[in-house]
Amino acid sequence: MKQLIHKGILIPTYEAKGFQIAFKMQTIKLTPKQENMALAWVKKLGTEYVKD
């Protein structure tokens, strides 16, 4: 072998759980993409990333 080629990191695809949020007294079902983004945001609450 003459060289190694890195093709990026392997991240498993997100499997939606069917989460819903309550907003202005209404329940909203999130799409898988919205759910993934909402979970990423909640994980950052209370950290320096949110203050940025």
mmCIF file of C-alpha atoms in Angstrom:
data_model
loop_
_atom_site.group_PDB
_atom_site.id
_atom_site.type_symbol
_atom_site.label_atom_id
_atom_site.label_comp_id
_atom_site.label_asym_id
_atom_site.label_seq_id
_atom_site.Cartn_x
_atom_site.Cartn_y
_atom_site.Cartn_z
ATOM 1 C CA MET A 1 0.000 0.000 0.000
ATOM 2 C CA LYS A 2 1.489 3.352 -1.034
ATOM 3 C CA GLN A 3 -0.948 5.703 0.682
ATOM 4 C CA LEU A 4 -3.937 5.914 2.970
ATOM 5 C CA ILE A 5 -7.031 7.797 1.891
ATOM 6 C CA HIS A 6 -9.375 9.187 4.522
ATOM 7 C CA LYS A 7 -12.993 9.381 3.390
ATOM 8 C CA GLY A 8 -14.334 11.180 6.456
ATOM 9 C CA ILE A 9 -15.900 9.979 9.655
ATOM 10 C CA LEU A 10 -18.728 7.471 9.770
ATOM 11 C CA ILE A 11 -21.801 8.742 11.600
ATOM 12 C CA PRO A 12 -24.894 6.563 11.766
ATOM 13 C CA THR A 13 -28.010 8.096 10.240
ATOM 14 C CA TYR A 14 -30.448 9.545 12.740
ATOM 15 C CA GLU A 15 -33.471 7.375 13.483
ATOM 16 C CA ALA A 16 -36.473 9.551 14.323
ATOM 17 C CA LYS A 17 -38.354 8.795 17.533
ATOM 18 C CA GLY A 18 -41.554 10.664 16.602
ATOM 19 C CA PHE A 19 -41.091 13.514 19.087
ATOM 20 C CA GLN A 20 -43.564 16.351 19.338
ATOM 21 C CA ILE A 21 -43.258 19.817 20.840
ATOM 22 C CA ALA A 22 -45.844 22.074 22.441
ATOM 23 C CA PHE A 23 -45.926 25.656 21.141
ATOM 24 C CA LYS A 24 -48.639 28.212 21.911
ATOM 25 C CA MET A 25 -50.932 25.516 23.293
ATOM 26 C CA GLN A 26 -50.606 23.372 20.141
ATOM 27 C CA THR A 27 -48.798 20.080 19.685
ATOM 28 C CA ILE A 28 -46.518 20.024 16.650
ATOM 29 C CA LYS A 29 -45.134 16.785 15.232
ATOM 30 C CA LEU A 30 -41.550 17.253 14.104
ATOM 31 C CA THR A 31 -40.094 15.911 10.883
ATOM 32 C CA PRO A 32 -37.019 13.701 11.342
ATOM 33 C CA LYS A 33 -34.744 16.616 10.356
ATOM 34 C CA GLN A 34 -36.495 19.030 12.745
ATOM 35 C CA GLU A 35 -36.317 16.442 15.526
ATOM 36 C CA ASN A 36 -32.594 15.941 14.976
ATOM 37 C CA MET A 37 -31.944 19.699 15.042
ATOM 38 C CA ALA A 38 -34.117 20.194 18.154
ATOM 39 C CA LEU A 39 -32.215 17.475 20.026
ATOM 40 C CA ALA A 40 -28.883 19.019 19.010
ATOM 41 C CA TRP A 41 -30.072 22.411 20.328
ATOM 42 C CA VAL A 42 -31.324 21.007 23.637
ATOM 43 C CA LYS A 43 -27.990 19.256 24.221
ATOM 44 C CA LYS A 44 -26.269 22.658 23.986
ATOM 45 C CA LEU A 45 -28.571 24.521 26.402
ATOM 46 C CA GLY A 46 -26.658 25.870 29.383
ATOM 47 C CA THR A 47 -23.288 25.691 27.601
ATOM 48 C CA GLU A 48 -20.996 28.350 26.141
ATOM 49 C CA TYR A 49 -22.275 27.473 22.640
ATOM 50 C CA VAL A 50 -25.667 29.028 23.391
ATOM 51 C CA LYS A 51 -24.137 32.287 24.629
ATOM 52 C CA ASP A 52 -22.209 32.694 21.375
#
